[in-house]
Each structure stands twice: as C-alpha cells, then as structure tokens.
C-alpha cells in the first residue's frame, strides 16, 4: 500500500502542476451561459426567456433583471412540485433520480431538493478538486495509503415513486467511485444502517481493525462518535485508536465553535480542512493551508450572486425582497456580509440557500460563512448576525477558559421588557450572571446597533448554561442523529418555548 500512496500523491502533484484555471469571474460567466443554454427549453427556461437572455450583451445583468429570487417554498410550490409529480423538463432537462432531504433548521417537514445526474457529477468533480488541493498541504505520501472515515446519514435511500430520497451525504456516499471503496470506512454495510446508535456501536467494535488517516463529517456528530470509540477502547485520545489520523474534513456547519472541544480528543494537532457541501451542491472548500477561508467552486455547475446583507432587504420570514440588488463576483468587496444566491445544474434558479458569507479574498474567490438569513436577531434593533455572536462567544471561551460549541438565543419579554436570553452549551460550571455581563459588554463593543439597542428597548441579557448533550438530543429529536443539521442559533417565541420545555424535561431526568 505504501507504493500505492506514493503513486496517488504523485498523480495529485502532477495534476496540480498541469491544470490551469480561468479567473473565477471568467469562469462564472461561462457557467451561467452553460446553465442557460442547457435549460433554455425547460418549462422554467421558456417562461423566463433564457434563449433571449443568451442574446444579451450583458447576460449576467439581464439574467438578474428577468428572473426573480426564489426561496425553497416558492421554488417547490411553483416548479419542483411538478418534477415530483413525474413531469420532465421543468427546471432542468429530464427528471432527477434523487431528491435530497434537508429539514434545515426548522424541524418541520423536510425540504426536498432535486439532485440531477449533472449535480452528482459536479459534486464528484469538486471532490476531486478538493483532493487535488491536498498537494498544497504538507502531507506525506504515506497518508494516501490510509482509510477515510466518512460519517454521515444512511446510504439506504428511500424509494418515493420513481425517485430515491435521502440526505445529500447519503446520496453522495452511495455514488462514490468504485476505486475509492477500498479506502472508504465504515463501509457499505455500516453506512446503510438507519439507527445512529447502532451505527456508532458497530464502528466502535471494528475501529481498531481500520487504519484511519482522515475523518469527514459534521463536527458535532464526529465528536460524539470519537468519544464513543475512545470510551469503548478505554483510550485517552482518538490517536490511541487511530495513530495515523492526520486530516479532518469538516462541513455542514462552521468548525470554529467546536475547535477547542475537538482538539481535546486528539494527542496532537491534525490538519483541518473546511468544506461547504449543502443539499444544493458542493459550493466551496479550503484550498490552501495558510487560511481558514474556503474557495468558491466557480467553474463547476453553480453560478453565484451576492446580495448585501442589510435589514431592509430581508423579509420577516428570512426571504429576500425582490428589490434587493444582486452583485456578481466581479462586484463584491471583502469584509462585507452577503446573502448567497445560487443557480445550479439541479435546476435551482436565483435560489436563496439561506446562508450569509463574506469574502476574505476577492481575487481568489475565498469566503467564510458568517451566518444564516434566519439567524439574524433584530427584534429590538440590535441587528445581531451569527458572525457577531460567534466572535463574542470565542472571546468568552478565552476570557473564562471554557468551551462553548453550541448556543441558541431569543428575544424574550421579562416584566414587559425585552431581554436576550442565551442558552450556552458547555460542560464547565460558570457564574451565569458574570458571563452574561461579559457577553453583553463584548457585543456592545463589536456592534454599534446592539449598543444603541441596549440603551433603549433591549433592557438586559440573561444566560442559562446547559450540557452540550441537550443540544445533541434536541437535534436528534428534530432530525435523525448523525444527519446534516444546523442548530437554530436564533429562535422565535414559539420555538423558544418548545426549546425551554425540552431543556426542562432533559435536565430533570
């Protein structure tokens, strides 16, 4: 296997040396042209005049003028529901074989996102690009002999009429190339298991039979799996079970909140590579070691637009005002929050994916995820984005020497006055009033709107600490364990009441 590892690394190095790429802005223009050309004879393409748009001198500008923004509800009601009925050529040629289920953050009925053959190929190609980027990291050839633990939802997809449904991780894993299957763990048998606890128990039993060099999965569930493996084998850290573990590819949510607790499970640091794989496609991945930002995949089936993240452009339900301006990649600036809009080879058009991003390097098309459009707390003018919340909590971790991988909050009324009530997930005992005051001060310094709100309608901050296991069980309650889930960082009144009742029940057990 050592020889194989050297061959694989040499092939990756050679590919990196000979592959040249267009500039991201040029690539995006070509991607949009190809998307419009391919879909011009679909029902959607005919309705919005794709053929006419393709004749325009400035295709990007006319596309933005002629096609409105769509959130999931609008896309599903007006177009994808017809695809689910079995009609062909609705928003993309033919009919997709798969639908990716994603309950997002609502815990309500799952969304169903079409996954076409073109999207599966795009995801596979982006995965190869990411593997190719490993040549930028200092990784010895022996690493390429090792096995990769990909922890996700079940690959046992459910048949619904003529479609197969499952989470995108399950769909992707069920379509892995044949040559990769020898490296893939936990293997097809375990990956098919529906029950998360049974899956992890089986992984624990077989863990020492595998030579794991890389992990891939959502941080919260990956941590939980590693803890179970360590507990089963009486290990002090995961390297006592998998000594050659060198790389962790994270995705689904930001890794930074989990960094402290994750590192405590290791004997020594490993390379952490961020990815941005959503139900709607493989959007970005970390391309180089000297940054934590991710490079947008600008040349592979996804066209990006960017709406400045301002309160006047966001409706109460988190959707976009149709008057909101959309910028192309050529027009964006660094250090500005944007609502991400995508058009894809799965037939999503000017689609609000729900995430906000900021560019760290425009020329390299490198971004960081800064939050969710629905995780924006502005009940009393505080204009708090998730990014500002995360930054403040990292300050709290340093100030109090604690780990806070999970949190949620809501604007609540106490004695007819608004307060922000934070629930922090931590295993450390800490004075709630003391951390509430420190958190309040940090947010005042970081956000002028918050400071103004605190002097007026926002009268106070309350903090309740609970075990991180409560957050895990909440996620499990609203979605199967191990699934791709984004914990609600900001809750409305009704959801927060459900959350508090759940916490009370869990902590009284």
Tab-separated table of C-alpha atoms in Angstrom:
chain	number	residue	atom	x	y	z
A	1	UNK	CA	0.000	0.000	0.000
A	2	UNK	CA	2.966	2.355	0.570
A	3	UNK	CA	3.732	2.203	-3.151
A	4	UNK	CA	0.087	2.970	-3.952
A	5	UNK	CA	0.210	6.005	-1.679
A	6	UNK	CA	3.267	7.332	-3.498
A	7	UNK	CA	1.556	6.815	-6.865
A	8	UNK	CA	-1.602	8.628	-5.731
A	9	UNK	CA	0.375	11.557	-4.327
A	10	UNK	CA	2.470	11.784	-7.488
A	11	UNK	CA	-0.715	11.833	-9.595
A	12	UNK	CA	-2.182	14.624	-7.434
A	13	UNK	CA	1.047	16.642	-7.640
A	14	UNK	CA	1.159	16.179	-11.416
A	15	UNK	CA	-2.463	17.221	-11.820
A	16	UNK	CA	-1.821	20.343	-9.730
A	17	UNK	CA	1.146	21.206	-11.929
A	18	UNK	CA	-0.623	20.861	-15.295
A	19	UNK	CA	-4.180	22.039	-14.555
A	20	UNK	CA	-4.677	25.733	-15.266
A	21	UNK	CA	-7.813	27.569	-14.298
A	22	UNK	CA	-9.565	30.614	-15.691
A	23	UNK	CA	-10.101	33.509	-13.337
A	24	UNK	CA	-13.135	32.989	-11.075
A	25	UNK	CA	-15.032	35.868	-12.726
A	26	UNK	CA	-14.436	34.476	-16.227
A	27	UNK	CA	-15.444	31.007	-15.051
A	28	UNK	CA	-18.685	32.342	-13.600
A	29	UNK	CA	-19.696	33.977	-16.878
A	30	UNK	CA	-19.111	30.685	-18.705
A	31	UNK	CA	-21.026	28.704	-16.073
A	32	UNK	CA	-24.069	30.976	-16.389
A	33	UNK	CA	-24.022	30.707	-20.192
A	34	UNK	CA	-23.865	26.915	-19.974
A	35	UNK	CA	-26.669	26.754	-17.406
A	36	UNK	CA	-28.947	28.944	-19.538
A	37	UNK	CA	-28.100	27.109	-22.755
A	38	UNK	CA	-28.773	23.700	-21.178
A	39	UNK	CA	-32.085	24.754	-19.569
A	40	UNK	CA	-33.463	27.088	-22.264
A	41	UNK	CA	-36.005	24.505	-23.474
A	42	UNK	CA	-37.274	23.572	-19.998
A	43	UNK	CA	-40.578	24.959	-18.729
A	44	UNK	CA	-38.669	27.367	-16.479
A	45	UNK	CA	-36.283	28.400	-19.268
A	46	UNK	CA	-39.121	29.122	-21.675
A	47	UNK	CA	-41.142	31.036	-19.062
A	48	UNK	CA	-38.249	33.364	-18.235
A	49	UNK	CA	-36.898	33.609	-21.789
A	50	UNK	CA	-33.471	32.027	-21.375
A	51	UNK	CA	-32.941	31.989	-25.149
A	52	UNK	CA	-33.479	35.762	-25.260
A	53	UNK	CA	-31.219	36.329	-22.235
A	54	UNK	CA	-28.441	34.432	-24.047
A	55	UNK	CA	-28.610	37.009	-26.870
A	56	UNK	CA	-27.936	39.895	-24.457
A	57	UNK	CA	-24.626	41.724	-24.420
A	58	UNK	CA	-24.506	41.541	-20.618
A	59	UNK	CA	-26.009	38.139	-19.802
A	60	UNK	CA	-25.426	38.439	-16.054
A	61	UNK	CA	-27.241	41.744	-15.821
A	62	UNK	CA	-30.256	40.679	-17.905
A	63	UNK	CA	-30.500	37.348	-16.077
A	64	UNK	CA	-30.758	39.244	-12.768
A	65	UNK	CA	-33.397	41.576	-14.229
A	66	UNK	CA	-35.619	38.900	-15.780
A	67	UNK	CA	-35.525	36.102	-13.167
A	68	UNK	CA	-36.777	36.802	-9.613
A	69	UNK	CA	-35.283	35.451	-6.384
A	70	UNK	CA	-36.700	32.146	-5.169
A	71	UNK	CA	-36.642	30.703	-1.671
A	72	UNK	CA	-37.350	26.998	-1.174
A	73	UNK	CA	-41.092	27.437	-0.651
A	74	UNK	CA	-41.503	29.408	-3.884
A	75	UNK	CA	-39.279	27.095	-5.912
A	76	UNK	CA	-41.032	23.983	-4.617
A	77	UNK	CA	-44.592	25.309	-4.929
A	78	UNK	CA	-44.222	26.833	-8.370
A	79	UNK	CA	-41.816	24.397	-10.048
A	80	UNK	CA	-40.278	21.442	-8.171
A	81	UNK	CA	-43.692	20.065	-7.145
A	82	UNK	CA	-44.280	19.374	-10.849
A	83	UNK	CA	-40.994	17.495	-11.021
A	84	UNK	CA	-42.047	15.426	-8.003
A	85	UNK	CA	-45.220	14.530	-9.895
A	86	UNK	CA	-43.000	12.936	-12.541
A	87	UNK	CA	-43.114	15.677	-15.191
A	88	UNK	CA	-39.900	16.112	-17.179
A	89	UNK	CA	-38.014	19.220	-18.296
A	90	UNK	CA	-39.389	21.502	-15.579
A	91	UNK	CA	-36.366	23.424	-14.275
A	92	UNK	CA	-33.660	21.137	-15.710
A	93	UNK	CA	-33.712	18.732	-18.673
A	94	UNK	CA	-35.177	15.319	-17.904
A	95	UNK	CA	-36.166	14.187	-14.431
A	96	UNK	CA	-33.803	13.787	-11.455
A	97	UNK	CA	-33.148	10.353	-9.991
A	98	UNK	CA	-32.691	11.698	-6.468
A	99	UNK	CA	-34.149	14.235	-4.060
A	100	UNK	CA	-32.020	15.387	-1.133
A	101	UNK	CA	-33.956	15.755	2.109
A	102	UNK	CA	-32.982	18.677	4.256
A	103	UNK	CA	-35.008	19.852	7.230
A	104	UNK	CA	-32.593	22.757	7.616
A	105	UNK	CA	-33.213	24.480	10.925
A	106	UNK	CA	-36.956	24.300	11.149
A	107	UNK	CA	-37.518	20.786	12.417
A	108	UNK	CA	-40.678	20.775	10.311
A	109	UNK	CA	-41.402	18.849	7.132
A	110	UNK	CA	-38.212	18.107	5.232
A	111	UNK	CA	-37.302	20.100	2.199
A	112	UNK	CA	-36.791	18.038	-0.947
A	113	UNK	CA	-34.067	19.361	-3.233
A	114	UNK	CA	-33.681	17.765	-6.693
A	115	UNK	CA	-30.302	16.123	-7.314
A	116	UNK	CA	-29.698	15.540	-11.017
A	117	UNK	CA	-27.048	13.351	-12.648
A	118	UNK	CA	-25.288	16.586	-13.606
A	119	UNK	CA	-25.200	17.606	-9.931
A	120	UNK	CA	-23.835	14.226	-8.827
A	121	UNK	CA	-21.086	14.611	-11.404
A	122	UNK	CA	-20.444	18.193	-10.258
A	123	UNK	CA	-20.159	17.081	-6.621
A	124	UNK	CA	-17.795	14.278	-7.640
A	125	UNK	CA	-15.668	16.668	-9.702
A	126	UNK	CA	-15.496	19.193	-6.854
A	127	UNK	CA	-14.497	16.363	-4.523
A	128	UNK	CA	-11.624	15.523	-6.878
A	129	UNK	CA	-10.655	19.205	-6.917
A	130	UNK	CA	-10.557	19.166	-3.133
A	131	UNK	CA	-8.376	16.048	-3.090
A	132	UNK	CA	-6.155	17.752	-5.637
A	133	UNK	CA	-5.806	20.728	-3.289
A	134	UNK	CA	-4.132	18.431	-0.737
A	135	UNK	CA	-0.943	18.980	-2.697
A	136	UNK	CA	-0.910	22.483	-1.131
A	137	UNK	CA	-0.730	20.948	2.342
A	138	UNK	CA	2.333	19.326	3.883
A	139	UNK	CA	1.098	15.733	3.775
A	140	UNK	CA	3.464	12.785	3.327
A	141	UNK	CA	2.746	10.140	0.674
A	142	UNK	CA	2.029	7.513	3.381
A	143	UNK	CA	-1.196	9.364	4.175
A	144	UNK	CA	-2.689	8.309	0.832
A	145	UNK	CA	-2.476	4.626	1.877
A	146	UNK	CA	-4.801	5.202	4.816
A	147	UNK	CA	-8.539	4.756	5.080
A	148	UNK	CA	-11.093	7.570	5.283
A	149	UNK	CA	-13.941	7.552	7.779
A	150	UNK	CA	-16.920	9.336	6.198
A	151	UNK	CA	-19.586	9.759	8.847
A	152	UNK	CA	-22.972	10.772	7.527
A	153	UNK	CA	-26.571	9.777	7.245
A	154	UNK	CA	-27.668	6.377	5.985
A	155	UNK	CA	-26.929	5.465	2.375
A	156	UNK	CA	-30.098	3.345	2.439
A	157	UNK	CA	-32.140	5.711	0.309
A	158	UNK	CA	-35.939	5.563	0.367
A	159	UNK	CA	-37.912	4.953	-2.819
A	160	UNK	CA	-40.623	7.573	-3.377
A	161	UNK	CA	-42.486	6.922	-6.627
A	162	UNK	CA	-39.735	6.982	-9.262
A	163	UNK	CA	-37.261	8.881	-7.039
A	164	UNK	CA	-34.791	7.924	-4.332
A	165	UNK	CA	-34.689	10.219	-1.301
A	166	UNK	CA	-32.115	10.752	1.418
A	167	UNK	CA	-29.693	13.324	2.798
A	168	UNK	CA	-27.047	14.632	0.420
A	169	UNK	CA	-24.289	12.852	2.374
A	170	UNK	CA	-26.121	9.555	1.875
A	171	UNK	CA	-26.714	10.232	-1.837
A	172	UNK	CA	-23.042	11.201	-2.327
A	173	UNK	CA	-21.765	8.170	-0.408
A	174	UNK	CA	-23.998	5.851	-2.439
A	175	UNK	CA	-22.358	7.216	-5.606
A	176	UNK	CA	-18.683	7.010	-4.593
A	177	UNK	CA	-16.362	5.789	-7.380
A	178	UNK	CA	-15.561	2.052	-7.342
A	179	UNK	CA	-11.820	2.722	-6.983
A	180	UNK	CA	-12.434	4.630	-3.741
A	181	UNK	CA	-14.450	1.930	-1.986
A	182	UNK	CA	-11.375	0.134	-0.652
A	183	UNK	CA	-10.413	3.290	1.282
A	184	UNK	CA	-13.950	4.134	2.439
A	185	UNK	CA	-14.970	3.420	6.009
A	186	UNK	CA	-17.155	2.486	7.819
A	187	UNK	CA	-18.000	0.592	4.617
A	188	UNK	CA	-21.247	-0.012	2.790
A	189	UNK	CA	-22.741	-2.412	5.370
A	190	UNK	CA	-22.468	0.025	8.286
A	191	UNK	CA	-23.259	3.076	6.138
A	192	UNK	CA	-26.637	1.532	5.297
A	193	UNK	CA	-27.669	1.426	8.967
A	194	UNK	CA	-30.555	3.771	9.784
A	195	UNK	CA	-30.094	3.783	13.561
A	196	UNK	CA	-27.316	6.165	14.596
A	197	UNK	CA	-26.583	4.473	17.924
A	198	UNK	CA	-26.339	1.058	16.265
A	199	UNK	CA	-24.042	2.518	13.605
A	200	UNK	CA	-21.699	4.053	16.190
A	201	UNK	CA	-21.695	0.902	18.320
A	202	UNK	CA	-20.631	-1.138	15.278
A	203	UNK	CA	-17.944	1.424	14.415
A	204	UNK	CA	-16.628	1.123	17.981
A	205	UNK	CA	-16.340	-2.656	17.701
A	206	UNK	CA	-14.433	-2.517	14.406
A	207	UNK	CA	-12.439	0.675	14.967
A	208	UNK	CA	-9.108	-0.982	15.715
A	209	UNK	CA	-9.326	-3.057	12.533
A	210	UNK	CA	-9.081	0.128	10.472
A	211	UNK	CA	-6.094	2.361	9.757
A	212	UNK	CA	-7.896	5.688	9.618
A	213	UNK	CA	-5.913	8.599	8.184
A	214	UNK	CA	-8.767	11.043	7.623
A	215	UNK	CA	-12.197	11.847	9.021
A	216	UNK	CA	-15.035	13.556	7.171
A	217	UNK	CA	-18.326	14.712	8.647
A	218	UNK	CA	-20.247	17.241	10.712
A	219	UNK	CA	-18.273	18.345	13.822
A	220	UNK	CA	-20.915	17.692	16.479
A	221	UNK	CA	-21.615	14.114	15.356
A	222	UNK	CA	-17.931	13.433	14.667
A	223	UNK	CA	-17.049	14.458	18.223
A	224	UNK	CA	-19.765	12.224	19.619
A	225	UNK	CA	-18.538	9.253	17.551
A	226	UNK	CA	-14.906	9.753	18.619
A	227	UNK	CA	-15.888	9.951	22.285
A	228	UNK	CA	-17.800	6.669	21.960
A	229	UNK	CA	-14.836	4.983	20.240
A	230	UNK	CA	-12.440	6.239	22.936
A	231	UNK	CA	-14.787	5.104	25.706
A	232	UNK	CA	-15.231	1.649	24.154
A	233	UNK	CA	-11.479	1.084	23.886
A	234	UNK	CA	-10.514	2.828	27.123
A	235	UNK	CA	-8.416	5.345	25.170
A	236	UNK	CA	-7.307	8.740	26.437
A	237	UNK	CA	-7.456	10.216	22.937
A	238	UNK	CA	-8.504	9.120	19.456
A	239	UNK	CA	-4.882	8.702	18.322
A	240	UNK	CA	-4.555	5.733	20.665
A	241	UNK	CA	-7.113	4.015	18.428
A	242	UNK	CA	-6.159	5.582	15.076
A	243	UNK	CA	-2.476	6.618	15.403
A	244	UNK	CA	-2.186	7.689	11.739
A	245	UNK	CA	-5.078	10.145	11.817
A	246	UNK	CA	-3.789	13.329	10.162
A	247	UNK	CA	-6.688	15.105	8.427
A	248	UNK	CA	-10.246	16.102	9.286
A	249	UNK	CA	-12.538	17.412	6.553
A	250	UNK	CA	-15.374	19.271	8.197
A	251	UNK	CA	-18.583	20.613	6.739
A	252	UNK	CA	-22.251	21.358	7.275
A	253	UNK	CA	-21.543	23.954	9.955
A	254	UNK	CA	-18.608	26.169	10.925
A	255	UNK	CA	-15.820	24.274	12.694
A	256	UNK	CA	-14.522	27.120	14.869
A	257	UNK	CA	-17.091	26.740	17.687
A	258	UNK	CA	-16.076	23.086	18.052
A	259	UNK	CA	-12.325	23.629	17.765
A	260	UNK	CA	-11.483	23.573	21.473
A	261	UNK	CA	-13.591	20.548	22.361
A	262	UNK	CA	-12.495	18.682	19.208
A	263	UNK	CA	-8.797	19.238	19.874
A	264	UNK	CA	-9.151	17.809	23.371
A	265	UNK	CA	-9.869	14.425	21.789
A	266	UNK	CA	-6.513	14.396	19.958
A	267	UNK	CA	-2.994	13.503	21.064
A	268	UNK	CA	-1.544	16.066	18.660
A	269	UNK	CA	-2.854	18.604	16.123
A	270	UNK	CA	-4.201	17.432	12.770
A	271	UNK	CA	-4.937	19.291	9.548
A	272	UNK	CA	-8.498	20.623	9.490
A	273	UNK	CA	-9.933	21.378	6.043
A	274	UNK	CA	-13.262	23.200	5.775
A	275	UNK	CA	-15.801	22.335	3.097
A	276	UNK	CA	-19.169	23.774	2.092
A	277	UNK	CA	-21.316	20.891	0.865
A	278	UNK	CA	-25.038	21.598	1.049
A	279	UNK	CA	-28.101	19.750	-0.216
A	280	UNK	CA	-27.999	22.153	-3.161
A	281	UNK	CA	-24.403	21.361	-4.175
A	282	UNK	CA	-20.688	21.434	-3.358
A	283	UNK	CA	-20.112	25.174	-3.077
A	284	UNK	CA	-16.612	25.695	-1.668
A	285	UNK	CA	-13.623	24.099	0.041
A	286	UNK	CA	-10.437	25.170	1.758
A	287	UNK	CA	-7.802	25.280	-0.945
A	288	UNK	CA	-4.629	26.148	0.964
A	289	UNK	CA	-3.183	25.803	4.469
A	290	UNK	CA	-2.444	29.441	5.312
A	291	UNK	CA	-6.108	30.403	5.644
A	292	UNK	CA	-9.310	29.068	7.156
A	293	UNK	CA	-11.334	30.531	4.283
A	294	UNK	CA	-12.857	28.422	1.520
A	295	UNK	CA	-12.535	28.859	-2.238
A	296	UNK	CA	-15.831	29.036	-4.113
A	297	UNK	CA	-16.119	26.385	-6.817
A	298	UNK	CA	-16.683	28.873	-9.619
A	299	UNK	CA	-16.208	26.611	-12.646
A	300	UNK	CA	-18.402	23.611	-11.919
A	301	UNK	CA	-22.152	23.890	-12.348
A	302	UNK	CA	-23.016	26.651	-9.846
A	303	UNK	CA	-23.490	30.342	-10.623
A	304	UNK	CA	-23.231	32.669	-7.622
A	305	UNK	CA	-24.787	36.039	-6.870
A	306	UNK	CA	-24.435	38.121	-3.724
A	307	UNK	CA	-26.998	40.391	-2.049
A	308	UNK	CA	-25.708	42.830	0.605
A	309	UNK	CA	-26.962	41.575	3.972
A	310	UNK	CA	-28.965	44.560	5.183
A	311	UNK	CA	-32.160	44.538	7.273
A	312	UNK	CA	-34.130	46.421	4.604
A	313	UNK	CA	-33.532	43.577	2.118
A	314	UNK	CA	-34.627	40.744	4.444
A	315	UNK	CA	-38.296	39.934	4.994
A	316	UNK	CA	-39.556	38.723	8.369
A	317	UNK	CA	-39.622	35.089	7.207
A	318	UNK	CA	-35.972	35.290	6.116
A	319	UNK	CA	-36.757	35.585	2.393
A	320	UNK	CA	-35.399	38.356	0.180
A	321	UNK	CA	-37.114	41.487	-1.014
A	322	UNK	CA	-37.316	41.366	-4.810
A	323	UNK	CA	-35.947	44.915	-4.801
A	324	UNK	CA	-32.669	43.785	-3.204
A	325	UNK	CA	-29.685	44.353	-5.522
A	326	UNK	CA	-27.598	41.337	-6.563
A	327	UNK	CA	-23.870	41.653	-7.221
A	328	UNK	CA	-21.736	39.412	-9.407
A	329	UNK	CA	-18.381	38.033	-8.312
A	330	UNK	CA	-16.720	40.923	-10.157
A	331	UNK	CA	-18.557	43.470	-7.982
A	332	UNK	CA	-18.127	42.189	-4.408
A	333	UNK	CA	-15.849	43.540	-1.697
A	334	UNK	CA	-14.056	41.973	1.223
A	335	UNK	CA	-15.349	42.049	4.808
A	336	UNK	CA	-18.979	42.636	3.814
A	337	UNK	CA	-21.768	40.210	4.634
A	338	UNK	CA	-23.713	38.951	1.608
A	339	UNK	CA	-26.766	36.741	1.226
A	340	UNK	CA	-25.714	33.902	-1.069
A	341	UNK	CA	-27.820	33.254	-4.197
A	342	UNK	CA	-27.171	30.238	-6.455
A	343	UNK	CA	-28.291	28.831	-9.804
A	344	UNK	CA	-27.306	25.204	-10.403
A	345	UNK	CA	-27.251	22.128	-12.616
A	346	UNK	CA	-30.006	20.698	-10.423
A	347	UNK	CA	-32.439	23.358	-11.662
A	348	UNK	CA	-32.277	25.816	-8.766
A	349	UNK	CA	-32.559	29.362	-10.125
A	350	UNK	CA	-31.554	32.526	-8.250
A	351	UNK	CA	-32.127	30.410	-5.175
A	352	UNK	CA	-31.790	31.712	-1.624
A	353	UNK	CA	-29.778	28.964	0.049
A	354	UNK	CA	-30.156	30.700	3.419
A	355	UNK	CA	-26.504	31.343	4.247
A	356	UNK	CA	-24.623	34.604	4.543
A	357	UNK	CA	-20.961	34.816	3.565
A	358	UNK	CA	-18.142	37.345	3.498
A	359	UNK	CA	-15.173	37.478	1.140
A	360	UNK	CA	-11.725	37.324	2.659
A	361	UNK	CA	-10.003	37.440	-0.747
A	362	UNK	CA	-11.992	38.509	-3.819
A	363	UNK	CA	-9.282	37.686	-6.365
A	364	UNK	CA	-9.056	34.099	-5.072
A	365	UNK	CA	-12.860	33.929	-4.537
A	366	UNK	CA	-12.285	32.855	-0.939
A	367	UNK	CA	-15.089	33.179	1.583
A	368	UNK	CA	-16.140	32.408	5.108
A	369	UNK	CA	-19.694	31.552	6.165
A	370	UNK	CA	-20.946	34.242	8.530
A	371	UNK	CA	-24.426	33.006	9.402
A	372	UNK	CA	-27.953	32.310	8.238
A	373	UNK	CA	-30.501	34.809	6.981
A	374	UNK	CA	-32.971	33.443	9.550
A	375	UNK	CA	-30.371	33.603	12.340
A	376	UNK	CA	-30.479	37.380	12.445
A	377	UNK	CA	-31.744	38.927	15.655
A	378	UNK	CA	-33.272	42.333	15.063
A	379	UNK	CA	-36.402	42.292	17.249
A	380	UNK	CA	-35.438	45.500	19.025
A	381	UNK	CA	-32.962	46.936	16.524
A	382	UNK	CA	-29.933	45.006	17.799
A	383	UNK	CA	-29.032	43.773	14.279
A	384	UNK	CA	-27.044	40.820	15.598
A	385	UNK	CA	-25.696	38.427	12.973
A	386	UNK	CA	-24.451	34.952	13.818
A	387	UNK	CA	-20.937	36.055	12.954
A	388	UNK	CA	-21.028	38.740	15.661
A	389	UNK	CA	-22.458	36.200	18.115
A	390	UNK	CA	-19.739	33.658	17.306
A	391	UNK	CA	-16.951	36.230	17.695
A	392	UNK	CA	-18.310	37.282	21.098
A	393	UNK	CA	-18.543	33.663	22.268
A	394	UNK	CA	-14.954	32.948	21.220
A	395	UNK	CA	-13.997	35.900	23.453
A	396	UNK	CA	-15.947	34.288	26.295
A	397	UNK	CA	-14.089	30.997	25.748
A	398	UNK	CA	-10.749	32.775	26.091
A	399	UNK	CA	-11.826	35.001	28.968
A	400	UNK	CA	-13.297	32.216	31.106
A	401	UNK	CA	-11.210	29.291	29.760
A	402	UNK	CA	-14.296	27.289	28.770
A	403	UNK	CA	-15.655	25.579	25.651
A	404	UNK	CA	-18.978	26.721	24.125
A	405	UNK	CA	-19.533	24.657	20.965
A	406	UNK	CA	-23.315	25.162	20.972
A	407	UNK	CA	-25.676	28.036	21.679
A	408	UNK	CA	-29.088	29.455	20.898
A	409	UNK	CA	-30.941	32.597	21.932
A	410	UNK	CA	-34.157	34.547	21.566
A	411	UNK	CA	-35.516	37.983	22.302
A	412	UNK	CA	-37.968	37.438	25.183
A	413	UNK	CA	-40.116	39.682	27.344
A	414	UNK	CA	-39.428	39.706	31.081
A	415	UNK	CA	-41.777	42.008	33.028
A	416	UNK	CA	-42.814	43.622	29.733
A	417	UNK	CA	-39.227	44.462	28.819
A	418	UNK	CA	-37.137	42.823	26.089
A	419	UNK	CA	-34.103	40.749	27.028
A	420	UNK	CA	-31.834	38.483	25.030
A	421	UNK	CA	-31.921	35.043	26.622
A	422	UNK	CA	-28.878	32.942	25.695
A	423	UNK	CA	-28.533	29.200	26.225
A	424	UNK	CA	-24.868	28.193	26.154
A	425	UNK	CA	-23.788	24.580	25.702
A	426	UNK	CA	-20.827	23.887	27.971
A	427	UNK	CA	-19.620	21.230	30.396
A	428	UNK	CA	-17.994	23.790	32.706
A	429	UNK	CA	-19.663	25.298	35.787
A	430	UNK	CA	-19.659	29.072	35.489
A	431	UNK	CA	-21.448	32.006	37.054
A	432	UNK	CA	-24.274	32.807	34.623
A	433	UNK	CA	-24.579	36.443	35.674
A	434	UNK	CA	-20.847	37.033	35.273
A	435	UNK	CA	-20.709	35.595	31.737
A	436	UNK	CA	-23.950	37.419	30.808
A	437	UNK	CA	-22.358	40.731	31.736
A	438	UNK	CA	-19.130	39.932	29.870
A	439	UNK	CA	-21.053	38.779	26.788
A	440	UNK	CA	-23.162	41.937	26.850
A	441	UNK	CA	-20.059	44.147	27.001
A	442	UNK	CA	-18.345	42.249	24.170
A	443	UNK	CA	-21.377	42.691	21.914
A	444	UNK	CA	-21.622	46.402	22.739
A	445	UNK	CA	-18.012	46.885	21.649
A	446	UNK	CA	-18.434	44.821	18.473
A	447	UNK	CA	-21.771	46.175	17.274
A	448	UNK	CA	-22.904	49.808	17.434
A	449	UNK	CA	-26.524	48.878	16.672
A	450	UNK	CA	-26.519	46.486	19.610
A	451	UNK	CA	-25.070	49.179	21.883
A	452	UNK	CA	-27.826	51.587	20.846
A	453	UNK	CA	-30.493	48.924	21.365
A	454	UNK	CA	-29.151	48.230	24.876
A	455	UNK	CA	-29.603	51.873	25.763
A	456	UNK	CA	-33.218	51.794	24.621
A	457	UNK	CA	-35.594	48.860	24.049
A	458	UNK	CA	-33.231	45.994	24.883
A	459	UNK	CA	-33.100	46.037	28.680
A	460	UNK	CA	-30.868	43.108	29.564
A	461	UNK	CA	-29.083	39.836	28.851
A	462	UNK	CA	-29.779	36.514	30.529
A	463	UNK	CA	-27.589	33.400	30.240
A	464	UNK	CA	-28.518	29.806	31.023
A	465	UNK	CA	-25.859	27.101	30.704
A	466	UNK	CA	-26.735	23.513	29.820
A	467	UNK	CA	-24.780	20.435	28.757
A	468	UNK	CA	-23.928	20.181	25.069
A	469	UNK	CA	-25.722	16.823	25.154
A	470	UNK	CA	-29.015	18.734	25.467
A	471	UNK	CA	-28.329	20.366	22.098
A	472	UNK	CA	-27.462	16.980	20.579
A	473	UNK	CA	-30.689	15.458	21.855
A	474	UNK	CA	-32.692	18.446	20.566
A	475	UNK	CA	-31.167	17.945	17.129
A	476	UNK	CA	-31.870	14.212	17.349
A	477	UNK	CA	-35.484	14.956	18.311
A	478	UNK	CA	-35.977	17.213	15.308
A	479	UNK	CA	-33.936	15.107	12.928
A	480	UNK	CA	-32.232	11.717	12.905
A	481	UNK	CA	-28.938	11.544	14.775
A	482	UNK	CA	-25.940	11.969	12.534
A	483	UNK	CA	-27.844	13.997	9.966
A	484	UNK	CA	-26.808	17.278	8.444
A	485	UNK	CA	-28.489	19.736	10.771
A	486	UNK	CA	-27.925	23.395	11.517
A	487	UNK	CA	-28.887	24.163	15.102
A	488	UNK	CA	-31.227	27.137	15.378
A	489	UNK	CA	-28.999	29.919	16.665
A	490	UNK	CA	-31.897	32.372	16.849
A	491	UNK	CA	-35.396	31.220	17.763
A	492	UNK	CA	-38.788	32.819	17.549
A	493	UNK	CA	-41.119	32.960	20.518
A	494	UNK	CA	-42.983	29.710	19.792
A	495	UNK	CA	-39.865	27.656	19.035
A	496	UNK	CA	-38.065	29.076	22.083
A	497	UNK	CA	-40.958	27.991	24.316
A	498	UNK	CA	-40.625	24.465	22.893
A	499	UNK	CA	-36.868	24.602	23.479
A	500	UNK	CA	-37.230	25.690	27.108
A	501	UNK	CA	-39.763	22.941	27.782
A	502	UNK	CA	-37.390	20.430	26.195
A	503	UNK	CA	-34.443	21.656	28.283
A	504	UNK	CA	-36.512	21.430	31.444
A	505	UNK	CA	-37.514	17.846	30.647
A	506	UNK	CA	-33.949	16.815	29.743
A	507	UNK	CA	-32.293	18.375	32.789
A	508	UNK	CA	-34.842	16.899	35.185
A	509	UNK	CA	-34.133	13.311	34.092
